[in-house]
Short mmCIF file of C-alpha atoms in Angstrom, two decimals:
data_model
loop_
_atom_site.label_atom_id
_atom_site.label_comp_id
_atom_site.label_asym_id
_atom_site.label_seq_id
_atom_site.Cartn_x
_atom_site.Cartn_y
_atom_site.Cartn_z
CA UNK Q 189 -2.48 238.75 -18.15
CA UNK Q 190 -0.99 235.58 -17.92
CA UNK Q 191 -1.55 235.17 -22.15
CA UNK Q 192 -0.04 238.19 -22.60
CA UNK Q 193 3.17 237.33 -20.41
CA UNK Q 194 3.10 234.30 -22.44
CA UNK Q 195 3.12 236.31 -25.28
CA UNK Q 196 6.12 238.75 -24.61
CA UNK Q 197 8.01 235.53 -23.32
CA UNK Q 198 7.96 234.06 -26.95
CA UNK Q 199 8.65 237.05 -28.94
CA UNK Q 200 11.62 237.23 -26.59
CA UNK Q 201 13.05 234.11 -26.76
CA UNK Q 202 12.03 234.43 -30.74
CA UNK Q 203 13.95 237.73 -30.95
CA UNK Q 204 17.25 236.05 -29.11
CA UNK Q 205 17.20 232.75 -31.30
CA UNK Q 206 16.94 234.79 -34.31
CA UNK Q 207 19.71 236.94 -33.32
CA UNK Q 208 21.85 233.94 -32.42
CA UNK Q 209 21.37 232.32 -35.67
CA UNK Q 210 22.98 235.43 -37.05
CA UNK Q 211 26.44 233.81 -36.13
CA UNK Q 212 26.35 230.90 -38.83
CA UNK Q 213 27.30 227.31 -37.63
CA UNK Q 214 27.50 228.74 -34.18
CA UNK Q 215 31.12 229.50 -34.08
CA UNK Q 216 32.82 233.01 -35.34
CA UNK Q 217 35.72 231.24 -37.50
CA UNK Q 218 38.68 233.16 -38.15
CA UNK Q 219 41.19 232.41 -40.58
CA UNK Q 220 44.97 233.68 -40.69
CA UNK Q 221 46.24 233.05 -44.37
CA UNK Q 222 50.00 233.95 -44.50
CA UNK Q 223 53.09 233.52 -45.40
CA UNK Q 224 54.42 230.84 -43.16
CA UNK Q 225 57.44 229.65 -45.62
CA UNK Q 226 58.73 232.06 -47.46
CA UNK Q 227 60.27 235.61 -47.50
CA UNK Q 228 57.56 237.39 -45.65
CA UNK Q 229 57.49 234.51 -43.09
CA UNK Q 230 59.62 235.94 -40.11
CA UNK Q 231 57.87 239.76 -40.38
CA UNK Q 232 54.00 237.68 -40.42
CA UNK Q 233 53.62 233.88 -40.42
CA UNK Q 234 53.45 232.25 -37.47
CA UNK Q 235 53.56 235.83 -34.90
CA UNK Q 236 50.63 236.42 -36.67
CA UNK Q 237 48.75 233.72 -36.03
CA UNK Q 238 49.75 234.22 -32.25
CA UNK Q 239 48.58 237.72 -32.68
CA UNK Q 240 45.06 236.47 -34.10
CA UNK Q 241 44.94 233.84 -30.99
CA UNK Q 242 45.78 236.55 -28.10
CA UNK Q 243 42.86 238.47 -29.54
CA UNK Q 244 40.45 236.28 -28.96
CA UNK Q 245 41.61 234.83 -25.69
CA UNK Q 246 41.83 238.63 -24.46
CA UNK Q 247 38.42 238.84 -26.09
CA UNK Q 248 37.18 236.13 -23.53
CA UNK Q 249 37.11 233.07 -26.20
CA UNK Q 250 33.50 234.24 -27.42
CA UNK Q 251 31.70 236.45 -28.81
CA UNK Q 252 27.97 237.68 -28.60
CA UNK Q 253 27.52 233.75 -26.94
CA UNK Q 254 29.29 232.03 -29.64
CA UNK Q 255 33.16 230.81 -29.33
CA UNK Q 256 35.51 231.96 -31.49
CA UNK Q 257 37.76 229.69 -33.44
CA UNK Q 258 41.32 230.50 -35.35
CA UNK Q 259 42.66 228.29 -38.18
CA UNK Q 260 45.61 229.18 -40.13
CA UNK Q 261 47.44 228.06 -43.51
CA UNK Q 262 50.27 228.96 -45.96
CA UNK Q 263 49.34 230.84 -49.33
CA UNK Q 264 52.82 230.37 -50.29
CA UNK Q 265 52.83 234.05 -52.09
CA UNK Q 266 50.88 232.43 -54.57
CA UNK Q 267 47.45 234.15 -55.78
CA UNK Q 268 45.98 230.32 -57.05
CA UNK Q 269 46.91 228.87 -53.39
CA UNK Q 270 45.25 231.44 -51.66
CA UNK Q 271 42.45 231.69 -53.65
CA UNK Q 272 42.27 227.74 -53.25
CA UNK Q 273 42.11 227.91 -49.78
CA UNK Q 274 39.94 230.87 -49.19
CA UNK Q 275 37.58 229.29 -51.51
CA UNK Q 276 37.65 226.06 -49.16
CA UNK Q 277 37.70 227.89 -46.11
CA UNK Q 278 34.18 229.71 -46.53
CA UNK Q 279 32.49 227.05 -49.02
CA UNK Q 280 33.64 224.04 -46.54
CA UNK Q 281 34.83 225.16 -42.96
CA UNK Q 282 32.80 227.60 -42.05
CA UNK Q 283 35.13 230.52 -41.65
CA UNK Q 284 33.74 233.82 -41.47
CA UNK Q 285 36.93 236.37 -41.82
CA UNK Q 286 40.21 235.94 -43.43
CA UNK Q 287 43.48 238.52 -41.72
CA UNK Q 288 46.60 238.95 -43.16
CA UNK Q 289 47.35 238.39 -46.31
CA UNK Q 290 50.53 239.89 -46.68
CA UNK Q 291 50.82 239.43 -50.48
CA UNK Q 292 49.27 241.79 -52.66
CA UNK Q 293 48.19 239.65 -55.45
CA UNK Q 294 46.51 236.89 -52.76
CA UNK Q 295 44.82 239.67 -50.92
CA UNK Q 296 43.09 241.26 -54.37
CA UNK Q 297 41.55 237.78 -55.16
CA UNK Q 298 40.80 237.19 -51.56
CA UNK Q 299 38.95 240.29 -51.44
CA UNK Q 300 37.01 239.69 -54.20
CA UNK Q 301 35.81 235.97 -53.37
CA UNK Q 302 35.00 237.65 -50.02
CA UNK Q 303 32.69 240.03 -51.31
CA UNK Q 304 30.87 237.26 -53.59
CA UNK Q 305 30.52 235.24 -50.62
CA UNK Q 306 29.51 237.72 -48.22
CA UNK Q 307 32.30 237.24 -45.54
CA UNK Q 308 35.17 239.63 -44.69
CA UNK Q 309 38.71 240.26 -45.29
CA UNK Q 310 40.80 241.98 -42.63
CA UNK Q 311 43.74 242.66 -44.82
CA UNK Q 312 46.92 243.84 -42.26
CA UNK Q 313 49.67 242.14 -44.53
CA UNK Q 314 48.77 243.39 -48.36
CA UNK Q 315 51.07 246.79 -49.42
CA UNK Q 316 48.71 247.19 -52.60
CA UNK Q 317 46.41 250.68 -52.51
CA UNK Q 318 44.56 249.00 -55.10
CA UNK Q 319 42.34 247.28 -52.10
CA UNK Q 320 40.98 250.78 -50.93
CA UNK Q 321 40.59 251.53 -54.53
CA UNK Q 322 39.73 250.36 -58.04
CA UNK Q 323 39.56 246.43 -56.56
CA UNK Q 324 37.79 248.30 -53.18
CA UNK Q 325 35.25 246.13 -51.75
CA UNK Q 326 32.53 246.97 -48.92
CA UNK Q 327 33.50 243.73 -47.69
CA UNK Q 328 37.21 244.48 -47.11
CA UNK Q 329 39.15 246.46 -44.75
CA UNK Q 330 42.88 247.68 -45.38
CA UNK Q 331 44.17 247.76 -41.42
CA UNK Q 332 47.86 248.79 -41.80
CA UNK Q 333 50.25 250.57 -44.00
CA UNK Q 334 49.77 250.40 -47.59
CA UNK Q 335 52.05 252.11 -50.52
CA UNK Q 336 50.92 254.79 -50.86
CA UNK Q 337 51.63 255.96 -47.38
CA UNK Q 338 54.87 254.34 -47.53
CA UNK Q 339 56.11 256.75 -50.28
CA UNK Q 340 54.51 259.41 -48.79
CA UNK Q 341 55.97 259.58 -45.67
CA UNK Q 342 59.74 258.42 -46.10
CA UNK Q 343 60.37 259.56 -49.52
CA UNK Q 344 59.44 263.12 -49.68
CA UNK Q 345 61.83 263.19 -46.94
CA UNK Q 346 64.68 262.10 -48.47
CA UNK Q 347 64.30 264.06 -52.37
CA UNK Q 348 63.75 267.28 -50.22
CA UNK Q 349 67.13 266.34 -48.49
CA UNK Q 350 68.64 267.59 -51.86
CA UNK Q 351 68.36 263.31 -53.25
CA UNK Q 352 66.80 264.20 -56.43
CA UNK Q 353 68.02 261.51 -58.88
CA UNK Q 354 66.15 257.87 -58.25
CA UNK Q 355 66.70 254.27 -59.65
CA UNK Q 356 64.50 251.30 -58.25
CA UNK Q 357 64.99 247.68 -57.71
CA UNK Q 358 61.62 246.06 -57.68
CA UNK Q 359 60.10 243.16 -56.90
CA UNK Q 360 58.35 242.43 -59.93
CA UNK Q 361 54.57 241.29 -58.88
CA UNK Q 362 51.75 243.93 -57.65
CA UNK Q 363 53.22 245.07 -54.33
CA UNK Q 364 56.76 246.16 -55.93
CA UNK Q 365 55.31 247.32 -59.21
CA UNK Q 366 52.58 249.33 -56.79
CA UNK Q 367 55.53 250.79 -54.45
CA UNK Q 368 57.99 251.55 -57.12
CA UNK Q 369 54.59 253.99 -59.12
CA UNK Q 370 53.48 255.64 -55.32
CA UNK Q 371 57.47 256.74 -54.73
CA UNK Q 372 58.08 257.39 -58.60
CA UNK Q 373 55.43 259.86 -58.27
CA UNK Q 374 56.57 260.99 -54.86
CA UNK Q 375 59.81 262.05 -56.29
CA UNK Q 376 58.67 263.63 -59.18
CA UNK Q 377 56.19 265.39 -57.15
CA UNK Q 378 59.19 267.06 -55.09
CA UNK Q 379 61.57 267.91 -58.40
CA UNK Q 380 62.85 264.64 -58.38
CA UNK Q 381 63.67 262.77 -61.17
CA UNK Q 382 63.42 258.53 -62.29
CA UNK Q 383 66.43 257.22 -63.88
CA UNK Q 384 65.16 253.88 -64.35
CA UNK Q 385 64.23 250.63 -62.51
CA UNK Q 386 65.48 247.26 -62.48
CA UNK Q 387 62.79 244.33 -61.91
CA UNK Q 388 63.26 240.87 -60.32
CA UNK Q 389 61.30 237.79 -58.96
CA UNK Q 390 60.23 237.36 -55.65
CA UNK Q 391 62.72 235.70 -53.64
CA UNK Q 392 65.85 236.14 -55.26
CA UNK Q 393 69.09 235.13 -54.28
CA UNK Q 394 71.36 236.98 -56.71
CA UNK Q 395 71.09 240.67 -57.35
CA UNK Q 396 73.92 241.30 -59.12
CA UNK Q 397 72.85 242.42 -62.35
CA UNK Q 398 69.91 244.67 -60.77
CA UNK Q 399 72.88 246.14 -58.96
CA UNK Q 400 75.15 246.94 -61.66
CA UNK Q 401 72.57 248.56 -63.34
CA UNK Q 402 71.72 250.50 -60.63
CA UNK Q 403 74.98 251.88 -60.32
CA UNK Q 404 76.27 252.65 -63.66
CA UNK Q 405 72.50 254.69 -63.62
CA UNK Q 406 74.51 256.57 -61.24
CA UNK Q 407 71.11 257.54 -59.21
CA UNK Q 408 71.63 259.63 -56.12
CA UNK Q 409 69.07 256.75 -54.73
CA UNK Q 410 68.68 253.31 -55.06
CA UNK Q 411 65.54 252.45 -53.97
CA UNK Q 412 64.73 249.14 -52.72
CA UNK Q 413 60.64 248.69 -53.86
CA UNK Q 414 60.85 245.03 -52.13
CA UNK Q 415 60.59 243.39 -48.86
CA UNK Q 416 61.24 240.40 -46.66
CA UNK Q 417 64.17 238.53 -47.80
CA UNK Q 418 64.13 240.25 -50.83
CA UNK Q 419 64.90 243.60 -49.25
CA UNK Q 420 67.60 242.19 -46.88
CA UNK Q 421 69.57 240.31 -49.54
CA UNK Q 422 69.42 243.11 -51.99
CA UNK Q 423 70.76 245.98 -49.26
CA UNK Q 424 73.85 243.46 -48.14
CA UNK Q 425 74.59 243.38 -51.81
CA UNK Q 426 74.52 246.41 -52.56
CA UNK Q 427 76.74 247.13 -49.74
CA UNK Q 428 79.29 243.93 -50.91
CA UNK Q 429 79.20 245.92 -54.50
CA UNK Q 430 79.79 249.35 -52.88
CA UNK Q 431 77.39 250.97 -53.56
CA UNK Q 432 77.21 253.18 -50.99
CA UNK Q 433 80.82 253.50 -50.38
CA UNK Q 434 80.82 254.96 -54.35
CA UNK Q 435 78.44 257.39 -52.98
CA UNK Q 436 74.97 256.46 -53.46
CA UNK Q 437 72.44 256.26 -50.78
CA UNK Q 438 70.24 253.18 -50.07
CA UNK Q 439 66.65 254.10 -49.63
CA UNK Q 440 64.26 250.88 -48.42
CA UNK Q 441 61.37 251.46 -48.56
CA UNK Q 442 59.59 248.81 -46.70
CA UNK Q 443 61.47 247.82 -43.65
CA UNK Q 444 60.04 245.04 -40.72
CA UNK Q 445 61.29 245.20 -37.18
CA UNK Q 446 62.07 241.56 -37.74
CA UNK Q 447 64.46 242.50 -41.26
CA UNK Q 448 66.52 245.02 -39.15
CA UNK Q 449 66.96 242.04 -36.22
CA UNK Q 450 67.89 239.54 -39.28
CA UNK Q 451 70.41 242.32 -40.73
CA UNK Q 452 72.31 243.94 -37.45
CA UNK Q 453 72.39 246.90 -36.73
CA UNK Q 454 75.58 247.24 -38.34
CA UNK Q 455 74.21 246.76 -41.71
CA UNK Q 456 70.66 248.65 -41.37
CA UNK Q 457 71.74 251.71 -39.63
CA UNK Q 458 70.81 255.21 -40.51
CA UNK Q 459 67.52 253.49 -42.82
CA UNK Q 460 64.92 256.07 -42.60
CA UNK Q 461 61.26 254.31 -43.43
CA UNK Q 462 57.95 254.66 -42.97
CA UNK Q 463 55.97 252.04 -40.59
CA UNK Q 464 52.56 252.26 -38.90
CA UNK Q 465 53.69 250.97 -35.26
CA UNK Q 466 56.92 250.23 -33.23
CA UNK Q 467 56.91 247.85 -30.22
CA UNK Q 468 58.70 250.50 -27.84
CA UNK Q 469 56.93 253.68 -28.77
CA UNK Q 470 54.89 254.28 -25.69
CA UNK Q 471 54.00 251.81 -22.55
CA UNK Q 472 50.73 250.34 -24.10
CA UNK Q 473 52.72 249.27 -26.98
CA UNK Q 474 55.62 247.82 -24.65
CA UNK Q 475 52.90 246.05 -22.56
CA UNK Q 476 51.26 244.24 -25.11
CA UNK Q 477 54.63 243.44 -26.77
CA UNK Q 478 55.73 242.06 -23.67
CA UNK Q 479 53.34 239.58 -23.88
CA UNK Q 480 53.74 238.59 -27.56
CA UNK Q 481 57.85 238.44 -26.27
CA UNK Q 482 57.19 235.88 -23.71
CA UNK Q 483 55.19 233.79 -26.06
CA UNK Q 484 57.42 233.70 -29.05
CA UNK Q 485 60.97 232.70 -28.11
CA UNK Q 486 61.62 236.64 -27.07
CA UNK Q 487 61.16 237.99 -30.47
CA UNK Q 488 59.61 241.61 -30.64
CA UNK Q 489 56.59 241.92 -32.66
CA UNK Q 490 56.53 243.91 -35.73
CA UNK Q 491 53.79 245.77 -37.37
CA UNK Q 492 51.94 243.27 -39.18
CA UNK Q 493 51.98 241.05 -36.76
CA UNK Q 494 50.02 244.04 -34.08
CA UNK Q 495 48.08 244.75 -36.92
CA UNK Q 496 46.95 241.70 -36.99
CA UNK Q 497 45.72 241.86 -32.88
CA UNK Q 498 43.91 245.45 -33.82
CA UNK Q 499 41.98 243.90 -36.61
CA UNK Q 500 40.45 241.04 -35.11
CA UNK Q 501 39.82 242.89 -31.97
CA UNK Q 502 37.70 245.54 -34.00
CA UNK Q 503 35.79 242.97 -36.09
CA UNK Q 504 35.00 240.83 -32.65
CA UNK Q 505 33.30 244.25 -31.61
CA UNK Q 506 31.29 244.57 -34.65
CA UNK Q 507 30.15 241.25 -34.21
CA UNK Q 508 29.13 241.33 -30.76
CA UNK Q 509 27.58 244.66 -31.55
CA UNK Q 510 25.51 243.36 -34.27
CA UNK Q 511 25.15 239.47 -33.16
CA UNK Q 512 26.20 238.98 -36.95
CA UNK Q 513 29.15 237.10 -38.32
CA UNK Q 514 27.85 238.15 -41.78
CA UNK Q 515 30.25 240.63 -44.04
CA UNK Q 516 27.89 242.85 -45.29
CA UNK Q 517 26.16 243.37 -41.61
CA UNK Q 518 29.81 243.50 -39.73
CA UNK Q 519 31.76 245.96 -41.95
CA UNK Q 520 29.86 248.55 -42.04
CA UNK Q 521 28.97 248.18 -37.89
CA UNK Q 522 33.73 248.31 -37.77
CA UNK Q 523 33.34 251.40 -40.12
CA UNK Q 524 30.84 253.22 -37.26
CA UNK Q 525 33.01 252.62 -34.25
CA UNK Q 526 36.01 254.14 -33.30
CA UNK Q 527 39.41 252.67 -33.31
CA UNK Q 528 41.63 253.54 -29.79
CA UNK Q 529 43.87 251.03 -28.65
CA UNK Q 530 48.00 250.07 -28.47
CA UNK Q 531 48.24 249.87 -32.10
CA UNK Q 532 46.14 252.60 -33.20
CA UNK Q 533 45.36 255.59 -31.58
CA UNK Q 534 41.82 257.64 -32.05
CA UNK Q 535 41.80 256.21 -35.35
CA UNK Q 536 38.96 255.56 -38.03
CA UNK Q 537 37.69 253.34 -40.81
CA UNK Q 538 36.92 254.98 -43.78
CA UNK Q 539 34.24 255.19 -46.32
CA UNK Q 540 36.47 252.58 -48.75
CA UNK Q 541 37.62 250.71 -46.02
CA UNK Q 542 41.02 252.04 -45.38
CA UNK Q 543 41.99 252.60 -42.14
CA UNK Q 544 43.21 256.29 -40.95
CA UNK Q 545 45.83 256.10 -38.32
CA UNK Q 546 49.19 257.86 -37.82
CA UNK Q 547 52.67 256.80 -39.77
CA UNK Q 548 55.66 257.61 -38.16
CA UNK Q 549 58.84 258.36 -39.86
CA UNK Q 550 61.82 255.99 -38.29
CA UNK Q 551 65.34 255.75 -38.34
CA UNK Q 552 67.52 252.73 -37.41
CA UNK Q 553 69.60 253.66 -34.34
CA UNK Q 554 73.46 253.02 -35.12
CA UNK Q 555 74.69 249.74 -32.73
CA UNK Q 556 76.06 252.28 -30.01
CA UNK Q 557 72.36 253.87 -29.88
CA UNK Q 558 70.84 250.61 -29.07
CA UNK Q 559 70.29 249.93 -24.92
CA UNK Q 560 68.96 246.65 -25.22
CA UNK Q 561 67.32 243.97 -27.09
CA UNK Q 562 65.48 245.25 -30.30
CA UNK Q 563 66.37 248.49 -29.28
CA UNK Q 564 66.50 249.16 -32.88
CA UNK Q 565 64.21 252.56 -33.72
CA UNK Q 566 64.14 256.32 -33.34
CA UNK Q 567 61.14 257.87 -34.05
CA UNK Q 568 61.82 260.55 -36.23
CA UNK Q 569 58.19 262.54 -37.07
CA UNK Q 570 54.48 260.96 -36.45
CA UNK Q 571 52.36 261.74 -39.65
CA UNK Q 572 48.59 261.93 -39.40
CA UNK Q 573 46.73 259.77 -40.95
CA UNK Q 574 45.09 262.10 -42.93
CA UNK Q 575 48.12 263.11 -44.63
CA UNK Q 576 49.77 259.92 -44.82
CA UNK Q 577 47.08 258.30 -46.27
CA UNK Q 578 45.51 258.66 -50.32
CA UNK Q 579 42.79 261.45 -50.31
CA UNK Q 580 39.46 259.21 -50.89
CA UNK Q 581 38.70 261.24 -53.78
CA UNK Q 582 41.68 260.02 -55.23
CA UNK Q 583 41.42 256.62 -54.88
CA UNK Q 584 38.71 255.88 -57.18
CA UNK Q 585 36.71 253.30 -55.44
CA UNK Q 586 33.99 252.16 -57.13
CA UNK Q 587 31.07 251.39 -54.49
CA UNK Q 588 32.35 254.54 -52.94
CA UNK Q 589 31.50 256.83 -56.47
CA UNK Q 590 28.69 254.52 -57.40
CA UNK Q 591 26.72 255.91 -53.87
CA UNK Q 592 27.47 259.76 -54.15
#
């Protein structure tokens, strides 16, 4: 009796250090790999690295035993840099997840070192469709908007409003290239028609010539296929070159919380955009955004930056469900449970990785709308995810057509 207590007792404590030496170097390593510089900076950066941190201290600070550890760094909107320091960070530091990754072009290289190596990308930032589809990985996971259902929601809107005639001004790298195709096709798709589309570099400060081209197109629509800085400079423009006063309408579309605080709400009213969460929708989202308020200088969070929370909350449960910090054990665990909390609501992972949740259609409230600080949103229509989202079929990913 005694041998075969002896005998249980070992394959017990066998079992447990096996399962503990799931989680490699003993720590679940985290890494937040944004833009903390540039034009992306205010909407992600560093309110997304306090995002990352409040999930794991609401967490507890560990994880199936193990404590959990968040390091962050600047990519600089450059695919090499982030690459670099992905590279570094799971060869040499011991990280097992990279978040954010707000540019497109870091997050499609990003995703595809993560898959060689086995680790996992929680992409929140990235606008790209391409993650969830021809670069799909069953490593990655695509946690917030992407543009796809940014065209879909706010621009079918606005073409079956009678605004038939488009012109865009994109940003010209992946994201704006990817933005300006999902609402081209939006448009035509509602008897809408493309006059053209003018392309510049990220982070310009003079849009001048994009804008005279846009209006001698004489385009019902400009639509801005930017964001960040880029957006905001290129709408105050356009306004200084009157634009709209000549009779055009300015359609972003991608719009931050932060961008709207940055413009006034005497230069962003009346946008009508597509985003995937707004700080005072409901009183789970105002309670958690109180939080993030107190700990960063009273500034409201926006959507990537809650995204951010979501995503490493789910993957924390995944590992604690599997005792695994290992990509190809941990994404498909995320992909099995169910996704309810402030940011997203009875949603779902998908087959590909993208994440089904509601859109909501928003409107900037004019200044004498707004009640108090970043009172800045009306809620126009909630969109389910199913319909805001690119039909899987559709999408093309590989892995996904490879196992049918």
């Amino acid at each position: 009796m005694k041998i075969n207590k002896l005998l249980v007792t070992a394959a017990v404590l066998s079992f447990v250090t096996a399962a503990s030496a799931e989680i490699s170097n003993g720590t679940v390593k985290i890494g937040v790999l944004t833009d903390m510089s540039g034009p992306y900076a205010d909407n992600v950066g560093p309110g997304s690295v306090l995002a990352a941190k409040m999930a794991v201290e609401d967490y507890g600070g560990k994880v199936a035993g193990m404590p959990i550890e968040v390091i962050s760094a600047d990519h600089q909107n450059k695919a090499d840099i982030g690459l670099a320091l992905a590279r570094k960070w799971y060869d040499t530091e011991g990280v097992d997840a990279i978040t954010e990754v707000v540019s497109s072009g870091v997050a499609l290289a990003v995703q595809q070192l993560s898959r060689e190596k086995d680790k996992v990308l929680l992409a929140t930032g990235p606008g790209t469709p391409d993650l969830t589809g021809k670069a799909c990985s069953p490593n990655g996971v695509h946690w917030a908007y992407d543009n796809y259902a940014l065209a879909n929601v706010a621009t079918a809107p606005l073409v079956q409003k009678s605004l038939k005639s488009w012109y865009f001004l994109t940003a010209d790298y992946s994201f704006g290239l990817a933005l300006e195709s999902e609402a081209a096709k939006v448009v035509i798709a509602n008897g809408g028609k493309v006059l053209g589309s003018s392309k510049h570099p990220l982070n310009t400060s003079d849009f001048s010539s994009f804008l005279l081209q846009a209006q001698a197109s004489k385009a019902q629509v400009v639509g801005l296929a930017n964001a960040g800085a880029d957006m905001m400079t290129a709408l105050k423009q356009a306004n200084e070159f009157g634009l709209t006063a000549g009779g055009q309408s300015i359609a972003a579309l991608l719009v931050n919380l932060p961008d709207v605080h940055a413009l006034g709400l005497g230069s962003a009213k009346d946008l009508m955009f597509a985003d995937s969460f707004y700080w005072d929708a409901n009183d789970k989202t105002r309670e958690w955004s109180k939080r993030f308020m107190a700990r960063f200088n009273g500034k409201a969070p926006g959507s990537l930056q809650a995204a951010v929370y979501g995503a490493v909350t789910h993957y924390l449960k995944a590992v604690e469900a599997t005792k695994s910090d290992v990509g190809s054990v941990v994404v498909p665990e995320m992909k099995k449970l169910p996704i309810n909390d402030f940011y997203s609501a009875n949603a779902s992972i998908r087959e590909d990785g993208r994440v089904i949740r509601d859109m909501y259609l928003l409107q900037v409230k004019q200044p004498s709308e707004s009640k108090y600080p970043w009172d800045y949103y009306k809620i126009l229509d909630t969109i389910a995810g199913e319909k805001a989202f690119r039909p899987l079929k559709d999408g093309n990913c590989p892995f996904v057509s490879a196992a049918k």
